[in-house]
Coordinates of C-alpha atoms and ligand atoms in Angstrom, one line a residue:
M1440 CA 106.5 128.9 89.2
S1441 CA 109.3 127.5 90.8
Q1442 CA 112.8 128.9 90.9
T1443 CA 116.2 127.5 90.8
A1444 CA 118.6 129.1 93.1
P1445 CA 121.5 131.1 91.5
A1446 CA 124.9 128.9 90.5
S1447 CA 127.1 131.5 92.0
A1448 CA 128.0 130.4 95.3
S1449 CA 128.2 134.1 96.6
S1450 CA 124.4 134.8 95.6
A1451 CA 123.2 131.9 96.9
P1452 CA 121.1 132.1 100.1
T1453 CA 123.3 131.1 103.1
T1454 CA 122.3 128.5 105.4
R1455 CA 125.6 128.6 107.5
E1456 CA 125.9 130.0 110.8
R1457 CA 127.0 133.3 111.2
L1458 CA 130.4 133.9 113.4
F1459 CA 131.2 137.0 114.8
T1460 CA 134.6 137.8 117.0
G1461 CA 136.5 141.4 117.6
I1462 CA 140.0 142.1 118.2
Q1463 CA 141.2 145.0 119.8
P1464 CA 143.7 147.5 117.4
S1465 CA 145.4 148.1 120.8
G1466 CA 148.7 146.6 119.7
A1467 CA 150.5 144.3 117.5
S1468 CA 148.9 140.7 117.0
H1469 CA 151.2 138.5 119.6
L1470 CA 151.1 134.7 120.3
G1471 CA 148.5 134.8 122.9
N1472 CA 146.1 136.4 119.9
Y1473 CA 147.3 133.9 117.2
L1474 CA 147.4 130.5 119.8
G1475 CA 144.0 131.5 121.4
A1476 CA 141.8 132.9 118.4
Q1477 CA 143.4 134.2 115.4
Q1478 CA 144.3 130.5 114.1
N1479 CA 140.7 129.6 114.7
Y1480 CA 139.7 132.5 112.9
V1481 CA 141.2 131.3 109.8
A1482 CA 140.4 127.7 110.2
L1483 CA 136.6 128.5 110.8
Q1484 CA 135.7 131.6 107.7
D1485 CA 134.5 129.0 105.6
R1486 CA 132.3 126.4 107.9
Y1487 CA 130.2 129.8 109.2
E1488 CA 129.5 132.9 107.5
S1489 CA 132.3 135.0 109.0
I1490 CA 133.0 138.8 110.2
Y1491 CA 135.7 139.8 112.2
G1492 CA 135.5 143.1 113.5
I1493 CA 138.4 145.4 114.4
V1494 CA 137.1 147.0 117.2
D1495 CA 138.4 150.2 117.7
Y1496 CA 135.2 151.4 120.2
H1497 CA 136.9 149.2 122.4
A1498 CA 140.3 150.0 122.2
L1499 CA 139.2 153.8 122.8
T1500 CA 139.1 152.8 126.8
T1501 CA 142.9 151.8 126.4
V1502 CA 144.3 154.3 123.2
H1503 CA 144.2 157.9 123.9
D1504 CA 145.6 159.4 120.9
G1505 CA 143.8 159.5 117.6
E1506 CA 146.6 159.3 115.2
T1507 CA 147.7 156.4 117.1
L1508 CA 144.5 154.6 117.1
R1509 CA 144.0 155.0 113.4
S1510 CA 147.2 153.6 112.9
L1511 CA 147.1 150.6 115.0
T1512 CA 143.5 149.8 113.4
H1513 CA 145.2 150.1 110.0
E1514 CA 148.0 147.4 111.1
M1515 CA 145.5 145.1 112.5
V1516 CA 143.7 145.1 109.3
L1517 CA 147.2 143.6 108.0
D1518 CA 147.5 141.5 110.5
M1519 CA 144.3 139.6 110.1
L1520 CA 145.0 139.3 106.0
A1521 CA 148.8 138.0 106.7
V1522 CA 147.3 135.2 109.4
G1523 CA 145.0 133.9 106.3
L1524 CA 141.4 135.6 106.5
D1525 CA 140.3 136.1 102.7
P1526 CA 138.0 139.1 102.3
D1527 CA 136.6 137.2 99.4
R1528 CA 135.6 134.2 101.8
C1529 CA 134.7 136.1 105.2
A1530 CA 133.9 139.9 106.0
I1531 CA 136.7 142.3 107.6
V1532 CA 134.9 145.3 109.0
R1533 CA 135.8 148.3 111.3
Q1534 CA 133.5 148.7 114.3
S1535 CA 133.3 152.6 113.9
D1536 CA 132.2 152.3 110.4
L1537 CA 129.1 150.6 111.8
P1538 CA 128.2 152.9 114.6
E1539 CA 124.8 151.0 115.4
H1540 CA 126.8 148.7 117.6
A1541 CA 126.8 151.9 119.8
E1542 CA 123.6 152.3 119.5
L1543 CA 122.9 148.9 120.3
C1544 CA 125.2 149.4 123.3
W1545 CA 123.3 152.1 124.5
I1546 CA 119.5 150.0 124.4
F1547 CA 121.1 147.2 125.7
D1548 CA 122.6 149.7 128.6
T1549 CA 118.7 150.3 129.4
V1550 CA 118.1 146.5 130.2
V1551 CA 121.4 145.4 131.9
P1552 CA 121.6 145.8 135.3
V1553 CA 124.6 147.8 136.9
S1554 CA 125.8 144.5 139.4
W1555 CA 126.2 142.7 136.2
V1556 CA 128.7 144.7 134.7
E1557 CA 130.5 145.5 137.7
R1558 CA 131.1 141.8 137.9
N1559 CA 132.9 142.0 134.8
P1560 CA 136.6 140.8 135.4
T1561 CA 138.5 143.1 133.2
Y1562 CA 137.1 146.0 134.9
K1563 CA 137.3 144.5 138.2
A1564 CA 141.2 144.0 137.9
A1565 CA 141.7 147.3 136.5
L1566 CA 139.4 148.9 139.4
A1567 CA 142.1 146.1 141.9
E1568 CA 145.4 147.7 140.0
G1569 CA 143.9 151.1 140.6
K1570 CA 144.2 151.9 136.5
E1571 CA 141.8 154.5 135.0
N1572 CA 138.2 152.9 135.0
S1573 CA 135.8 154.8 132.9
A1574 CA 132.3 154.3 132.6
G1575 CA 133.5 152.7 129.3
L1576 CA 135.8 149.9 130.0
L1577 CA 132.5 149.0 132.5
N1578 CA 130.2 148.8 130.1
Y1579 CA 132.7 147.0 127.5
P1580 CA 131.6 144.0 127.8
V1581 CA 128.0 145.3 126.6
L1582 CA 129.1 146.8 123.4
Q1583 CA 130.8 143.4 123.1
A1584 CA 127.4 141.6 123.6
A1585 CA 125.8 144.2 120.9
D1586 CA 128.9 143.7 118.4
I1587 CA 128.3 139.9 118.2
V1588 CA 124.2 139.7 118.4
I1589 CA 123.7 143.0 115.5
Y1590 CA 124.7 140.1 112.8
K1591 CA 122.4 137.5 115.3
A1592 CA 125.9 135.5 115.2
T1593 CA 126.0 132.3 117.4
V1594 CA 129.6 131.6 116.8
V1595 CA 131.9 133.3 118.5
P1596 CA 135.8 132.1 118.4
V1597 CA 137.9 133.7 121.1
G1598 CA 140.5 132.6 123.7
K1599 CA 139.3 131.2 127.1
D1600 CA 139.8 134.5 128.7
Q1601 CA 136.6 135.6 127.4
D1602 CA 134.5 133.1 128.9
A1603 CA 133.1 135.7 131.5
H1604 CA 132.2 138.3 128.8
L1605 CA 130.5 135.4 126.5
E1606 CA 128.5 134.2 129.3
L1607 CA 127.7 138.2 130.0
S1608 CA 126.4 138.2 126.3
R1609 CA 124.2 135.3 126.6
E1610 CA 122.6 136.9 129.7
I1611 CA 122.2 140.3 127.9
V1612 CA 120.0 138.4 125.3
R1613 CA 118.2 136.2 127.5
A1614 CA 117.0 139.6 129.8
F1615 CA 116.6 141.5 126.0
N1616 CA 114.3 139.1 124.6
R1617 CA 112.3 138.4 128.2
R1618 CA 111.4 142.4 127.6
Y1619 CA 111.2 142.7 124.0
G1620 CA 110.0 139.3 122.5
E1621 CA 112.8 136.6 121.0
I1622 CA 115.0 138.9 118.5
F1623 CA 118.4 137.6 119.8
P1624 CA 119.8 134.3 119.4
E1625 CA 122.2 133.3 122.2
P1626 CA 126.0 133.2 121.5
R1627 CA 128.4 130.4 122.1
A1628 CA 132.0 130.5 122.0
A1629 CA 134.3 128.5 120.0
Y1630 CA 138.0 127.7 121.3
T1631 CA 141.0 126.3 120.3
D1632 CA 143.2 123.7 122.3
A1633 CA 145.4 126.6 123.8
P1634 CA 145.1 127.6 127.4
I1635 CA 145.3 131.4 128.1
V1636 CA 148.6 132.3 127.4
M1637 CA 151.0 133.5 129.7
G1638 CA 153.0 136.4 128.9
T1639 CA 156.9 136.9 129.0
D1640 CA 156.8 138.1 132.7
G1641 CA 155.0 134.5 133.5
T1642 CA 152.7 136.2 135.9
R1643 CA 149.7 137.2 134.1
K1644 CA 148.2 136.7 130.8
M1645 CA 149.8 138.0 127.3
G1646 CA 148.1 141.2 126.6
K1647 CA 148.6 144.2 124.2
S1648 CA 148.3 146.8 127.0
A1649 CA 150.2 144.7 129.7
G1650 CA 153.9 145.2 127.9
N1651 CA 154.5 141.1 128.0
T1652 CA 153.4 140.3 124.3
I1653 CA 155.7 138.3 121.7
P1654 CA 154.5 140.2 118.8
I1655 CA 154.0 137.6 115.8
F1656 CA 155.4 139.9 113.2
A1657 CA 158.2 141.4 115.3
E1658 CA 161.7 141.2 113.1
P1659 CA 163.4 138.2 113.9
D1660 CA 166.1 139.6 116.4
E1661 CA 163.0 141.0 118.4
I1662 CA 161.5 138.0 118.6
R1663 CA 165.0 136.6 119.8
R1664 CA 165.2 139.2 122.4
L1665 CA 161.9 138.5 123.7
V1666 CA 162.0 135.2 124.2
M1667 CA 165.1 134.8 126.0
S1668 CA 163.6 137.4 128.1
M1669 CA 161.0 135.0 129.3
V1670 CA 160.5 133.9 132.8
T1671 CA 161.0 130.3 133.4
D1672 CA 160.9 128.2 136.4
P1673 CA 161.5 130.1 139.0
Q1674 CA 162.8 127.3 141.3
R1675 CA 165.4 126.2 138.7
I1676 CA 168.1 128.5 139.8
K1677 CA 171.1 126.4 138.4
R1678 CA 172.0 124.8 135.0
T1679 CA 171.9 121.4 136.8
D1680 CA 168.5 122.2 138.7
P1681 CA 165.5 120.3 137.4
G1682 CA 162.8 122.1 135.9
R1683 CA 159.1 121.8 136.2
P1684 CA 157.6 122.1 132.6
E1685 CA 154.2 122.5 133.7
V1686 CA 155.2 126.1 135.4
C1687 CA 157.6 127.2 132.8
N1688 CA 155.9 129.4 130.0
V1689 CA 158.8 128.3 127.7
C1690 CA 158.3 124.5 128.3
Q1691 CA 154.3 125.4 127.5
L1692 CA 154.7 127.1 124.6
H1693 CA 156.8 124.8 122.8
R1694 CA 153.6 122.3 122.8
F1695 CA 152.3 124.5 119.6
F1696 CA 155.5 124.6 117.9
G1697 CA 156.9 121.2 117.0
G1698 CA 156.0 117.4 117.7
D1699 CA 158.5 117.0 119.9
Y1700 CA 157.6 119.0 122.7
L1701 CA 157.1 115.9 125.5
Q1702 CA 161.1 115.3 124.8
I1703 CA 162.0 118.7 125.2
Q1704 CA 159.9 119.0 128.2
D1705 CA 161.3 115.9 129.8
G1706 CA 164.7 117.4 128.9
E1707 CA 163.8 120.1 131.7
R1708 CA 162.6 117.9 134.0
T1709 CA 166.1 115.8 133.9
A1710 CA 167.9 118.9 133.5
R1711 CA 169.4 117.5 130.5
T1712 CA 168.7 120.7 128.8
G1713 CA 169.3 124.2 129.9
C1714 CA 166.6 127.1 130.1
V1715 CA 168.8 128.8 127.5
E1716 CA 169.0 126.2 124.7
T1717 CA 165.4 125.6 125.1
K1718 CA 164.3 129.3 124.7
Q1719 CA 166.8 129.5 121.9
L1720 CA 165.0 126.5 119.8
L1721 CA 161.8 128.3 120.6
A1722 CA 162.4 131.3 119.2
E1723 CA 163.5 130.0 116.1
R1724 CA 160.4 127.7 115.6
I1725 CA 158.4 130.8 116.3
I1726 CA 160.2 132.9 113.9
E1727 CA 160.0 130.0 111.2
F1728 CA 156.1 129.3 112.2
F1729 CA 155.4 133.0 111.0
R1730 CA 158.2 133.7 108.2
P1731 CA 155.2 133.0 105.4
M1732 CA 153.1 135.1 106.8
R1733 CA 155.2 137.9 107.9
E1734 CA 156.5 137.6 104.2
Q1735 CA 152.6 137.5 102.8
R1736 CA 152.2 140.7 105.6
L1737 CA 155.2 143.1 103.9
R1738 CA 153.5 142.3 100.6
L1739 CA 150.2 143.1 101.6
A1740 CA 151.6 146.6 103.4
A1741 CA 153.4 147.7 99.9
D1742 CA 149.7 148.4 98.7
A1743 CA 148.6 151.3 100.3
R1744 CA 144.8 150.6 98.9
V1745 CA 144.3 147.3 100.5
V1746 CA 143.4 148.5 104.0
E1747 CA 140.6 150.7 102.9
E1748 CA 139.5 148.1 99.8
T1749 CA 138.9 145.1 102.4
L1750 CA 137.2 147.3 105.2
G1751 CA 134.8 148.8 102.4
A1752 CA 134.0 145.6 100.9
G1753 CA 133.4 143.9 104.6
R1754 CA 131.2 147.1 105.3
D1755 CA 129.2 146.9 102.3
K1756 CA 128.5 142.9 102.7
V1757 CA 127.8 143.6 106.6
R1758 CA 125.6 146.3 106.2
P1759 CA 122.4 144.8 105.1
I1760 CA 122.5 142.1 108.1
L1761 CA 122.9 144.8 110.8
D1762 CA 120.2 147.2 109.2
A1763 CA 117.6 144.5 109.2
T1764 CA 118.3 143.5 113.1
M1765 CA 118.7 147.1 113.9
A1766 CA 115.2 148.2 112.3
E1767 CA 113.6 145.1 114.2
V1768 CA 115.3 146.2 117.3
R1769 CA 113.7 149.9 117.0
A1770 CA 110.7 148.5 116.1
A1771 CA 110.3 146.6 119.1
V1772 CA 111.6 149.0 121.8
G1773 CA 109.7 152.1 120.3
I1774 CA 112.2 154.0 118.9
G1775 CA 111.7 156.0 115.4
P1776 CA 108.7 157.1 113.7
R1777 CA 104.9 155.6 114.7
R1778 CA 104.4 152.8 112.2
E1779 CA 101.1 153.3 110.3
V1780 CA 98.3 151.1 110.7
Ligands
AMP1980 P1 142.4 141.7 122.7 O1 143.5 141.3 121.8 O2 142.0 141.5 123.9 O3 141.5 141.8 121.5 O4 142.0 140.0 122.1 C1 141.8 139.3 120.9 C2 141.4 137.7 120.7 O5 142.8 137.5 121.4 C3 140.6 137.6 122.0 O6 139.3 136.5 121.0 C4 141.2 137.1 122.8 O7 140.3 136.0 123.8 C5 142.2 136.2 122.2 N1 143.6 136.7 123.3 C6 144.0 137.6 123.9 N2 145.1 137.6 124.8 C7 145.5 136.1 124.5 C8 145.8 135.3 125.6 N3 147.0 135.4 126.7 N4 145.5 133.6 125.8 C9 144.7 133.2 124.7 N5 143.8 134.2 123.8 C10 144.1 135.5 124.2
LIG1981 N1 136.5 141.3 124.6 C1 137.4 140.9 123.1 C2 138.9 141.2 123.6 O1 139.5 142.1 124.4 C3 137.6 142.0 122.0 C4 136.1 141.9 121.2 C5 135.3 143.1 121.6 C6 135.1 140.6 121.0 N2 134.0 142.7 121.3 C7 133.7 141.3 120.6 C8 135.3 139.5 120.9 C9 132.8 140.7 120.1 C10 134.6 138.6 120.3 C11 133.3 138.9 119.9 O2 139.7 140.2 123.5

């Protein structure tokens, strides 16, 4: 007897590749997050069967106060909805609602040589800066690999700063599959056309724990203040000095906020314009660009239930996928009861 597939799209068997990505609730979404990753989250949500994780286990490596972390997680869900993710078309999940992420991380830990995680650039940078370097920070990319492959996701929209982490995820998959059989597919990154966005200090990448961000949903005056504080070309000291747009962070950011960025860069190069006016223009353009999303965020935040409803729906959607993978993994590695023969 032949059966036709149900007409409803939501219950139809999916043949789309699966997407997973994570964002840490360790601070407010910033320009680096948006240009490097979040705009792609939205652009890809229909092309793939998409799962977006608010990775609070990861954020424990830097946020050490319970109330703060819970509230940052809540705010990050609002950010994800406001940038344009639609919980009816994707799943937005809180990593800690699905503790099997940590279980799979542990299993991977027994496969991964220590030297692989010691190569992790985030860990090396923390060591070099004399920051606290917990075992969690060392293992951070192992948990990231588990996050992705627990859903057998193959597409991972991330910023270009995550290149080394994605490479390590693939190595972990290969090592696991060699030991236990072909269980996991290898994931690949999906990048936007933005480079790694530099912070307002002009020396390091913009990052939530670096204190050098421009939060996309900040009050307009705060965005103005932060853009005006940006470090530009250090060799351009006087207004009449020609600037070098290729090293000026403000000029680089103009690329994403208007079709006339080449003229703007030319103005700097020839000293026709000064840094102050170029910054003022950038600030106004950033504010205008995010205005509709910011207004939408305010509307969403007014409804106290929206965040937990979104996370509950996300969790219910992904649970069967993750249960199936973990059953396969536990059977392969030999944990849990002996199977009857
Ligand atoms: P995080 O804030 O570290 O959780 O990062 C969330 C996403 O934003 C990841 O895909 C990162 O690759 C991306 N991202 C974070 N900072 C930057 C940056 N400065 N430039 C480009 N992408 C970034
Ligand atoms: N490491 C990522 C970052 O700092 C966050 C992250 C955790 C992630 N798990 C992930 C990204 C899984 C992609 C896939 O930006």
